[in-house]
Coordinates of C-alpha atoms in Angstrom, one line a residue:
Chain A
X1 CA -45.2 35.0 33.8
X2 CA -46.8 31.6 34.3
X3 CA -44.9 28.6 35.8
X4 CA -45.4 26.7 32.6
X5 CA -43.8 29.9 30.6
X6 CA -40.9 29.6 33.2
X7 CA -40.0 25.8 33.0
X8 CA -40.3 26.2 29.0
X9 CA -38.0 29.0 28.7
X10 CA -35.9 27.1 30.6
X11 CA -35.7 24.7 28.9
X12 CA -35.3 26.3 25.2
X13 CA -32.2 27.9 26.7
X14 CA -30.7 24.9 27.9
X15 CA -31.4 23.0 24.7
X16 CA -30.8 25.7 21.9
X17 CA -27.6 27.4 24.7
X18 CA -29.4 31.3 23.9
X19 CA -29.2 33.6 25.8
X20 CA -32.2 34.0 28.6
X21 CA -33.4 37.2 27.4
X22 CA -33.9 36.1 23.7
X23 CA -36.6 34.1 24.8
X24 CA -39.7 35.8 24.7
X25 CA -42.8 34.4 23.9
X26 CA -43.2 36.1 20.4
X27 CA -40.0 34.6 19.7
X28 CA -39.8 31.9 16.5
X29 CA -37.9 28.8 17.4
X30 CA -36.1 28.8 13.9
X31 CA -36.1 32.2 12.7
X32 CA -35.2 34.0 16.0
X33 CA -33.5 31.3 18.5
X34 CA -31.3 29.2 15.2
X35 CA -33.4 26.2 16.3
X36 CA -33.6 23.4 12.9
X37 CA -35.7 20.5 12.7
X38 CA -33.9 18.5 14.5
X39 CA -34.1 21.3 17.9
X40 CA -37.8 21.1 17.6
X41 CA -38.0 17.5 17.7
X42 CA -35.7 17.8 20.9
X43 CA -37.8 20.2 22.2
X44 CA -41.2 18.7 21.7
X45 CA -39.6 15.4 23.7
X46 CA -38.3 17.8 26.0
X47 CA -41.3 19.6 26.8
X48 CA -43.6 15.8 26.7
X49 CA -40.9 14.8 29.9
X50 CA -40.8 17.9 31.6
X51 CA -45.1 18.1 31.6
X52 CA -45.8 14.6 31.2
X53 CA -48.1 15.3 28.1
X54 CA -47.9 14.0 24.9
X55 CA -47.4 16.2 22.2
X56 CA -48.5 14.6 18.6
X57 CA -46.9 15.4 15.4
X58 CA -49.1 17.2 13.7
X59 CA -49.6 19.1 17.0
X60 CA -45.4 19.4 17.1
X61 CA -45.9 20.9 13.8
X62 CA -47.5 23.7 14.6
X63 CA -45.4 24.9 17.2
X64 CA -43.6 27.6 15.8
X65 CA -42.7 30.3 19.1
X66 CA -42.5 29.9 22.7
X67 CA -46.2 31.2 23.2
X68 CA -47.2 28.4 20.7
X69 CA -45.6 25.7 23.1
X70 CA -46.7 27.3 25.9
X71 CA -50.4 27.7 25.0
X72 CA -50.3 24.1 24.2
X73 CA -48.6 22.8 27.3
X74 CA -51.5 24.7 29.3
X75 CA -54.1 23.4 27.5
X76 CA -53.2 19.9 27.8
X77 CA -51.2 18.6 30.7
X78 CA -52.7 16.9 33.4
Chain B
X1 CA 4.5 14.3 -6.0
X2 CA 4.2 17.7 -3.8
X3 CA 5.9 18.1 -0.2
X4 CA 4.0 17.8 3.2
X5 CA 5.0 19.7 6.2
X6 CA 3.2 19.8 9.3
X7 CA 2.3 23.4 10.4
X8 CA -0.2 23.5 13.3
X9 CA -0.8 20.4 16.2
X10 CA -3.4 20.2 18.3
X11 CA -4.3 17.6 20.7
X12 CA -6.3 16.7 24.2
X13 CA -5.3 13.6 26.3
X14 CA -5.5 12.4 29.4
X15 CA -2.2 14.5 30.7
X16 CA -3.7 17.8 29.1
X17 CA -5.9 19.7 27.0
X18 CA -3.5 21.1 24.9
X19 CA 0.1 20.0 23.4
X20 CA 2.3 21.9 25.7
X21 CA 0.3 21.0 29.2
X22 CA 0.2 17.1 27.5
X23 CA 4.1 17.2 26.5
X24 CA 5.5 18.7 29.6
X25 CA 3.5 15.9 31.6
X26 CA 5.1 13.3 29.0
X27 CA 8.7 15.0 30.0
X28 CA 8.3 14.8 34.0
X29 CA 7.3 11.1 33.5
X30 CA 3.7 11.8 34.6
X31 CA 1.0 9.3 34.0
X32 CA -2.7 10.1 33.3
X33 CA -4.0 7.0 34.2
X34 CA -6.6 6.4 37.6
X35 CA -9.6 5.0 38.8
X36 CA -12.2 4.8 36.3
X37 CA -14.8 8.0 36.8
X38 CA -16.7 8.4 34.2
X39 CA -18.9 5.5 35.3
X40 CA -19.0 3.1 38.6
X41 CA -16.7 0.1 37.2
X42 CA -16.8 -1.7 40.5
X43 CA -18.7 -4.5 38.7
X44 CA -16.3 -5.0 35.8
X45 CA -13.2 -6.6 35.6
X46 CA -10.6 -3.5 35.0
X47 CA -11.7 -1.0 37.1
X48 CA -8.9 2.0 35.7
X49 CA -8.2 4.3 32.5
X50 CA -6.2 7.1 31.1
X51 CA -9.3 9.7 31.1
X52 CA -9.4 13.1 29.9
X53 CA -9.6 15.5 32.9
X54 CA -12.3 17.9 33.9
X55 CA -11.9 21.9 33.5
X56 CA -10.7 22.2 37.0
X57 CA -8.0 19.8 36.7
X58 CA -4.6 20.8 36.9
X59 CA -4.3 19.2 33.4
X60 CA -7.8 19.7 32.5
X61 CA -9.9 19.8 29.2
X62 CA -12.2 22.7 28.8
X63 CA -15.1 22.2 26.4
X64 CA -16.2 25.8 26.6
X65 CA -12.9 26.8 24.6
X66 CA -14.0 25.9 21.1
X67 CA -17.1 23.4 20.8
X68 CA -20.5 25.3 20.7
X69 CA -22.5 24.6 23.9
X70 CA -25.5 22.9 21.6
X71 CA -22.6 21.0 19.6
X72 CA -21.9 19.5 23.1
X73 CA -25.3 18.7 24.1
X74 CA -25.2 16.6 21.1
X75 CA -22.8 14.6 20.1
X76 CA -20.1 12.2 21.7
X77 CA -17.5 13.1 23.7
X78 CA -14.6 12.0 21.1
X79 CA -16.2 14.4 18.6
X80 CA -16.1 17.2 21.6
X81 CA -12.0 16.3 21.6
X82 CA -12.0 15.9 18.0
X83 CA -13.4 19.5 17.5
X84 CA -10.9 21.0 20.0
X85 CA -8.2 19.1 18.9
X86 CA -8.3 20.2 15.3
X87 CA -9.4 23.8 16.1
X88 CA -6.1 24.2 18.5
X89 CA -4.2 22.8 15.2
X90 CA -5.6 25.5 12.9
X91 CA -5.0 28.0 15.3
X92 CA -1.7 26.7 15.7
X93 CA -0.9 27.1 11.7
X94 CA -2.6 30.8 11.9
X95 CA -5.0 29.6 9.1
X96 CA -8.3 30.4 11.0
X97 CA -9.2 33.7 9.0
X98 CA -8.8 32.3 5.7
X99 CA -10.5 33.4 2.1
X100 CA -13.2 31.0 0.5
X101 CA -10.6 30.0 -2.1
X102 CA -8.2 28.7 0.3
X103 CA -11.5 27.1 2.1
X104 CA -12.1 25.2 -0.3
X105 CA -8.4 23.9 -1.2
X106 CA -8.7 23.0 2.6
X107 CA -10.0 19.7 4.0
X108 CA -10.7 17.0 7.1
X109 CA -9.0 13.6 7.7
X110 CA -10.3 13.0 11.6
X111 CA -11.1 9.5 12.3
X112 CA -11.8 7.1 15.2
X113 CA -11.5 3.6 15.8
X114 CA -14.9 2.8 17.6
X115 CA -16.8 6.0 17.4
X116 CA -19.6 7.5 19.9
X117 CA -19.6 4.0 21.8
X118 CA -20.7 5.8 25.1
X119 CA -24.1 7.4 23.3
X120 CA -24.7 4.0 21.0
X121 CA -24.9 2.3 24.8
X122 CA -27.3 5.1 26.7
X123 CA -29.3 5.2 23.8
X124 CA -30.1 1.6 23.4
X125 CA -31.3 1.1 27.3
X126 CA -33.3 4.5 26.3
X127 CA -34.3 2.2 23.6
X128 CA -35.4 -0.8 25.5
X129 CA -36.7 0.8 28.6
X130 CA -38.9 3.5 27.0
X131 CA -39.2 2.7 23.6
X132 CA -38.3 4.4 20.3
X133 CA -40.2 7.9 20.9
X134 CA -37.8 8.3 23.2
X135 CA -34.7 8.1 20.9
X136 CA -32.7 11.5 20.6
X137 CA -32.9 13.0 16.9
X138 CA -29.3 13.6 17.4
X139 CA -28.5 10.2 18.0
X140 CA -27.6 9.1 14.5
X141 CA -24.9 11.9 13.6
X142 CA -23.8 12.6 17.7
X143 CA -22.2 9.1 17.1
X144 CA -21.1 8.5 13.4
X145 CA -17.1 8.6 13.2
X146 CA -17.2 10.8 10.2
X147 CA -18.8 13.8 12.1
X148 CA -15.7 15.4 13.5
X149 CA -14.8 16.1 10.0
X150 CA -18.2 16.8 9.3
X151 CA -18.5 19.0 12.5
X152 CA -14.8 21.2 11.7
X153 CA -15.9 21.6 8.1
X154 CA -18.8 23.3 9.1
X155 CA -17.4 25.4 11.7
X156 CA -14.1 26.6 9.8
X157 CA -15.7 26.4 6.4
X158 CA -13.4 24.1 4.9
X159 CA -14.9 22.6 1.3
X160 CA -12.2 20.5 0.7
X161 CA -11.8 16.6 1.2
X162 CA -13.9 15.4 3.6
X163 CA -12.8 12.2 4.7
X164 CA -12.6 9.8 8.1
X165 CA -10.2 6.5 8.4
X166 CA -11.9 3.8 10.4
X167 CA -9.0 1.1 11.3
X168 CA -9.3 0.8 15.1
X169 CA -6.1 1.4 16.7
X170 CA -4.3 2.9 13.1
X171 CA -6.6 5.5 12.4
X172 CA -4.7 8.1 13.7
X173 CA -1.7 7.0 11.3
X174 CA -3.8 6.3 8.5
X175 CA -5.7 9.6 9.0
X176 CA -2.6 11.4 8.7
X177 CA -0.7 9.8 5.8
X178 CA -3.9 9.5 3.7
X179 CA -4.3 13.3 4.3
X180 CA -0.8 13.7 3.6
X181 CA -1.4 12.0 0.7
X182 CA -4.5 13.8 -0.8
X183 CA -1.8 17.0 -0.4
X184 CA 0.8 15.8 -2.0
X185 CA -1.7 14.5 -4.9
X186 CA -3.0 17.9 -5.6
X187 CA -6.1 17.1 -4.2
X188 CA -5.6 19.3 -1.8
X189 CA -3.1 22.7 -0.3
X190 CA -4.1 22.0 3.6
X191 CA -5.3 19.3 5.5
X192 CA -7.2 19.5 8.8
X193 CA -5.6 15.4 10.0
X194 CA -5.6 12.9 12.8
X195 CA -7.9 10.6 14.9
X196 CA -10.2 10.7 18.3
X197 CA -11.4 8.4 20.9
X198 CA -13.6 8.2 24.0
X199 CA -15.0 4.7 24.8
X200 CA -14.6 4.6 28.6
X201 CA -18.4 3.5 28.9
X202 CA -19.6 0.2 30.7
X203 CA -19.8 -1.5 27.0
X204 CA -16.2 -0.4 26.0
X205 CA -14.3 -1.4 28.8
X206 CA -16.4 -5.0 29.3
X207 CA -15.7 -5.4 25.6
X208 CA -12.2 -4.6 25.4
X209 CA -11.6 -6.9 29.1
X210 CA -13.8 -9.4 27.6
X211 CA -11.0 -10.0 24.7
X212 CA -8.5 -10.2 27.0
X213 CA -6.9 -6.9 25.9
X214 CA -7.0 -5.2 29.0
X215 CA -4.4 -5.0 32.3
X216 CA -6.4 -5.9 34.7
X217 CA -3.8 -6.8 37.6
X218 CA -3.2 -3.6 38.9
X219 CA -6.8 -2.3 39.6
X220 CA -5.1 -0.9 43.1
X221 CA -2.5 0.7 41.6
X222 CA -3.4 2.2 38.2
X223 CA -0.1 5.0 37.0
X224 CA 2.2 1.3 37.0
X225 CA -0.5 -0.6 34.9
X226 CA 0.6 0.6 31.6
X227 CA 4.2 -0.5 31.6
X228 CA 5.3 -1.7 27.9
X229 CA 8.1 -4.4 27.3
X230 CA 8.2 -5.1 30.6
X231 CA 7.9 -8.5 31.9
X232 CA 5.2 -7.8 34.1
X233 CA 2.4 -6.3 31.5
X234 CA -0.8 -7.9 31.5
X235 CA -3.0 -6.0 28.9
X236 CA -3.4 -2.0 27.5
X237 CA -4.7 1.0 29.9
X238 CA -7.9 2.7 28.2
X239 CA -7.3 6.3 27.0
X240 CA -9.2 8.8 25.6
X241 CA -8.7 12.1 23.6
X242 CA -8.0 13.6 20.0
X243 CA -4.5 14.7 18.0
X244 CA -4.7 16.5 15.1
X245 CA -2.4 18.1 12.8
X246 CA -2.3 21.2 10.1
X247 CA -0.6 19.2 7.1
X248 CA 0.0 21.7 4.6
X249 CA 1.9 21.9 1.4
X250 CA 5.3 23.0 1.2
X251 CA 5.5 26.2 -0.6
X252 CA 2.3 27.6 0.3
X253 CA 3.4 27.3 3.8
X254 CA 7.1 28.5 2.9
X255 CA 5.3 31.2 1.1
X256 CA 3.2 32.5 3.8
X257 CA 6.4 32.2 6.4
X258 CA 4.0 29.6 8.6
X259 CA 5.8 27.9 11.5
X260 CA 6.9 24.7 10.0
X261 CA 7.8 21.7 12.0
X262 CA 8.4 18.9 9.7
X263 CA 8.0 17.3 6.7
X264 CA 6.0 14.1 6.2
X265 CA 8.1 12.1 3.9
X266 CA 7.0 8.7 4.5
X267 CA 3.6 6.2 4.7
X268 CA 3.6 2.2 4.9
X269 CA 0.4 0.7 5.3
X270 CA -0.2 -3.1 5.3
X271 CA -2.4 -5.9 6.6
X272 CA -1.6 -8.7 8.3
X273 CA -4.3 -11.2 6.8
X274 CA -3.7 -13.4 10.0
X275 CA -5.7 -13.0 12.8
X276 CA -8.5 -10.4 14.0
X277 CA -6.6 -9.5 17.3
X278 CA -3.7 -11.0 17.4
X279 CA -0.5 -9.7 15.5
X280 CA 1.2 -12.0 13.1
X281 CA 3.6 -14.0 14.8
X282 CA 6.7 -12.8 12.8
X283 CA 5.8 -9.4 12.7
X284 CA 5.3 -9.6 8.6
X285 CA 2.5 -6.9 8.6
X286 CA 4.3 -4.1 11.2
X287 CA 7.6 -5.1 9.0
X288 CA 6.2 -4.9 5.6
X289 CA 4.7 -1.3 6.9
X290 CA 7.6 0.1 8.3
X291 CA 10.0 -1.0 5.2
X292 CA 7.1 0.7 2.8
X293 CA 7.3 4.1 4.9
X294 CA 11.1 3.8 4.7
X295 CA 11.4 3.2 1.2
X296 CA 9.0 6.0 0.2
X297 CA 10.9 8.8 2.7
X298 CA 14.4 7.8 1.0
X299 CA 15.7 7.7 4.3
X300 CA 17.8 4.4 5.8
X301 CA 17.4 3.1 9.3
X302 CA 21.0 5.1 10.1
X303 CA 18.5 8.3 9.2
X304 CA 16.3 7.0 11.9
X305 CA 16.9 8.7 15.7
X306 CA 13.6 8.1 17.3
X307 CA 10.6 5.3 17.0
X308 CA 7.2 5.9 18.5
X309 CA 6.3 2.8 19.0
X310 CA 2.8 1.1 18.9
X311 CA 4.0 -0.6 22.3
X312 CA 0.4 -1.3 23.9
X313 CA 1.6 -3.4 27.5
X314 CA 0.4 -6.1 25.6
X315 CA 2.7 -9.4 24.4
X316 CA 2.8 -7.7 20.9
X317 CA 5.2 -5.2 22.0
X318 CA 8.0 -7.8 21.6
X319 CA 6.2 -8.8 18.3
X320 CA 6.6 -5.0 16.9
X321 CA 10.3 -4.9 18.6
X322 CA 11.5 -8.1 16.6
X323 CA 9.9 -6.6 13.1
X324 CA 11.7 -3.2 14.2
X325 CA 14.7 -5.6 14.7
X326 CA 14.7 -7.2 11.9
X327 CA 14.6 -3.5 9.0
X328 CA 17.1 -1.6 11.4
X329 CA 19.4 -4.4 11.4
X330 CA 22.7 -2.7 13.7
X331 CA 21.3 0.5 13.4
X332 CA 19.2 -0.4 15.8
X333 CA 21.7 0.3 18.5
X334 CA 22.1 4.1 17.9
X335 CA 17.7 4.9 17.9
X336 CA 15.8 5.4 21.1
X337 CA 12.7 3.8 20.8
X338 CA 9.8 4.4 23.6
X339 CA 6.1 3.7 24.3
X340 CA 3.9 7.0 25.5
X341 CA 1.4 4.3 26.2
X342 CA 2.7 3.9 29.4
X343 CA 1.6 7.2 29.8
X344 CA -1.4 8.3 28.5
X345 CA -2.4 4.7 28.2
X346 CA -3.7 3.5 24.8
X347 CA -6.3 6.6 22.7
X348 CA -7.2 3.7 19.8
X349 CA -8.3 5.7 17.3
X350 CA -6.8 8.9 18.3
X351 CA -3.4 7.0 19.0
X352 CA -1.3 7.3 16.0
X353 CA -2.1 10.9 15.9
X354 CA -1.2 11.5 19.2
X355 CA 2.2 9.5 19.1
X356 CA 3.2 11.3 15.4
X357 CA 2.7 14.5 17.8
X358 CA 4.8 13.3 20.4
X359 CA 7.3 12.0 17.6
X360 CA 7.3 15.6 15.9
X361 CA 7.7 17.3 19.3
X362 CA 10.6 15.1 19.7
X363 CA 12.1 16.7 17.0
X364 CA 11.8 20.1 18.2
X365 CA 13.1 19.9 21.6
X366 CA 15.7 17.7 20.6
X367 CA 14.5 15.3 23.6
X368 CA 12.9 11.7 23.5
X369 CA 9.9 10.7 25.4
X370 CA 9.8 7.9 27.9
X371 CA 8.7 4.2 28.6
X372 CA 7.1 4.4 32.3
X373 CA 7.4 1.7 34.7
X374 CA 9.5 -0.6 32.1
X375 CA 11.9 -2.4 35.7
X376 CA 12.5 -5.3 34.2
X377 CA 12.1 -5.3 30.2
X378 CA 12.0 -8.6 28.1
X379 CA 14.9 -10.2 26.9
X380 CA 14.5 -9.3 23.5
X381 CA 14.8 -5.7 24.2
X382 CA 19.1 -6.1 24.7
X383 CA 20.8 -3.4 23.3
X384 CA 17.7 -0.7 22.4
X385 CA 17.3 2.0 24.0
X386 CA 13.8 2.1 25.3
X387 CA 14.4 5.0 27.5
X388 CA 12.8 3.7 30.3
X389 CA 11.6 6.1 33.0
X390 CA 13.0 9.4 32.6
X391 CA 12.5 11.8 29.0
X392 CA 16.7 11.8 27.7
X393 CA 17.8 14.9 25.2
X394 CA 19.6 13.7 22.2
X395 CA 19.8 14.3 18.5
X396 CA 16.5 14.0 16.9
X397 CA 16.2 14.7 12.9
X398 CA 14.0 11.9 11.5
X399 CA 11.3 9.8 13.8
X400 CA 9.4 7.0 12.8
X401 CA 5.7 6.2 14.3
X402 CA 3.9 2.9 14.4
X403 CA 0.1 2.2 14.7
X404 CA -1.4 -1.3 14.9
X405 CA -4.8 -2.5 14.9
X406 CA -7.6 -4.8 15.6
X407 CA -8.3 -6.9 12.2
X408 CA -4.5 -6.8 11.0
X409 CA -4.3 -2.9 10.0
X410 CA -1.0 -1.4 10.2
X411 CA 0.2 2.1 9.6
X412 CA 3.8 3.6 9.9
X413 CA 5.0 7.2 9.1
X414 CA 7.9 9.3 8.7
X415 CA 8.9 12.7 9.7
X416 CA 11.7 14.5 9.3
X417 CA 13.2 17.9 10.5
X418 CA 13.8 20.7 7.3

């Protein structure tokens, strides 16, 4: 598992209080871990601290898993 | 109109997290207050508080128990107590497992006086010092003072009234005979009732020592800080924490064979159209309150045996004492009247919810709470019993408990023993 995949997983079990092995990367932030709308924003600013990346809305949007935030993270942070 | 017993309490405070580790504290003559921790107050003028203790406390509040661990990522610690508070209360009553008719005959009164004070603050300097982005999207309802209601209904279910009483330091009072009143009103057969606080932040206490309202004499030596009626006050100790009651209606409760503790029989509320801090100088508001509850619980100060009063440490304890004066007339000789202030320090909000607790448990032990540190009371207190120092059993059938707050907002209800 990558660092980044690490540090996000921790993350969405701090913030959403799931358990650790719920959150694989297939996993769906509202349909599988009872994230809302208002999680994901959290997470997203989350996520933009922890990196130091900025994560746009319409890029927010389309985070829907883990793997989705991860792939993202990766591909973007300094 | 329908009858109003009380069949579940709940409550956290700074002497426990629960009613029987908080009233055994009140009966030894324990105080809650201490240094401030929650935040360095070494640059403000009153540097102590009644706070809520931590897990490992010997009179500790556990957050674990009953608020979900996101909930409490979320929202403000009075909402944390108020959850607690009011799921302690319906466990209490046995009414947790109950069928989606009932649930929706079932509702909320919580309140608070300030609200989430402590996240308003951190969130504005997250505000100023990084800008908006940086705002929480829980910020708006982690702090509003309707969300403990909001938050219970949701996790219990309960469709009924949902409602929260915002008058500072009578919200706890008010809570509890609006609820009451919504019951006996057929608006509803069970109401979730009572008030929470936590405002031991920078803002709070600056705000509260900035209008004078604070002690801030005995910085050194905090437990003999809150000491009502005596001549040495100088100001209210901070608390913090939640009381909640089951009200319920009388024969559904008879019916079911629930525990029942008391009956709520009477409510005065009044304003004092005066001043926005200050108490009336003759005490017209707390009187006018007091002689309201009294009429409506067809009681007479004789029927009286115990008063919780509002009794901050402030100079408006003899204010409140004079008004009490003034309705019991001679009967004012065979009551005991006593502050819990002095121990748990002042909850605002949750106050009057706390105290009607206190007054209720009162009741069933037969035993009246005491007025800490009161050495050398004023001279108006000759001939009432304040019961200074030490808890003292007597007979206890019909209490009375006093809220007053900021703006001229006064509250006063009635219990009585079946």
């Amino acid at each position: 598992m990558s660092e980044t995949a690490d540090r996000v997983k921790k993350i969405v079990v701090e913030h959403l209080g799931v358990e650790a092995d719920k959150v694989t990367e297939e996993a769906a932030f509202i349909d599988d871990l009872g994230a809302d709308s208002l999680d994901i924003v959290e997470l997203v600013m989350a996520f933009e601290e922890e990196f130091s990346v900025e994560i746009p809305d319409d890029a927010a949007e389309k985070i829907g898993t883990v793997k989705d935030a991860i792939d993202f993270i990766d591909k973007n942070k300094g | 109109m329908r009858r109003v017993v009380v069949t579940g309490m709940g409550l956290v405070t700074p002497l426990g997290g629960d009613v029987e580790t908080t009233w055994s504290n009140i009966l030894a003559s324990r105080s809650g207050a201490g240094k401030i921790t929650h935040f360095d107050a070494s640059d403000q003028k009153c540097h102590i508080a009644c706070e809520v203790k931590p897990a490992d406390h010997e009179f500790g509040f556990d957050p674990n128990l009953r608020v979900d661990h996101k909930v409490q990522r979320q929202v403000d610690p009075f909402i944390i107590y108020g959850i607690d508070a009011a799921g302690q209360a319906f466990e209490d009553a046995g009414l947790t497992d109950m069928s989606e008719e009932d649930r929706f005959r079932t509702g909320c009164s919580i309140g608070s006086g300030i609200g989430g004070l402590p996240g308003i603050e951190k969130e504005s300097l997250v505000l100023a010092e990084r800008g908006p982005g940086r705002v929480s999207p829980h910020f708006v309802h982690g702090r509003l003072i309707n969300l403990i209601s909001g938050q219970v209904s949701i996790k219990y279910g309960l469709m009924g009234p949902n409602h929260a009483v915002v008058t500072a330091c009578s919200t706890g009072a008010h809570s509890i005979g609006d609820a009451a009143r919504m019951i006996a009103l057929d608006d509803a057969d069970v109401m979730l009732a009572g008030g929470a606080e936590a405002t031991i932040c920078p803002i709070g206490i600056a705000g509260f020592a900035q209008a004078k309202a604070l002690s801030t004499k005995r910085n050194d030596d905090p437990t003999k800080a809150s000491r009502p009626y005596d001549k040495d006050r100088d100001g209210f100790v901070m608390g913090e924490g939640a009381g909640v009651v089951v009200l319920e209606e009388y024969e559904r409760a008879k019916a079911r064979g629930a525990k029942i503790y008391c009956e709520v029989v009477g409510y005065g509320l009044s304003g004092d159209a005066y001043h926005v801090t200050a108490p009336h100088p003759e005490g017209i508001g707390a009187y006018n309150s007091m002689a309201m509850a009294l009429k409506r619980s067809g009681l007479t100060t004789a029927d009286i045996d115990y008063v919780n009063a509002h009794g901050t440490s402030t100079m408006a304890d003899t204010l409140e004492l004079a008004a009490i004066r003034r309705l019991f007339g001679d009967d004012i000789a065979t009551m005991s009247m006593s502050s819990t202030k002095s121990a748990i320090g002042h909850l605002l909000g949750g106050a009057g919810a706390v105290e009607a607790i206190f007054s209720i448990l009162a009741m069933r032990d037969q035993t009246v709470p005491p007025t800490l540190n009161l050495d050398d009371p004023e001279e108006e207190c000759a001939g009432v019993d304040l019961v200074p120092h030490f808890a003292k059993q007597r007979k206890v059938k019909a209490v009375l408990s006093n809220s007053f707050g900021f703006g001229g907002t006064n509250a006063s209800i009635i219990m009585k023993a079946i």
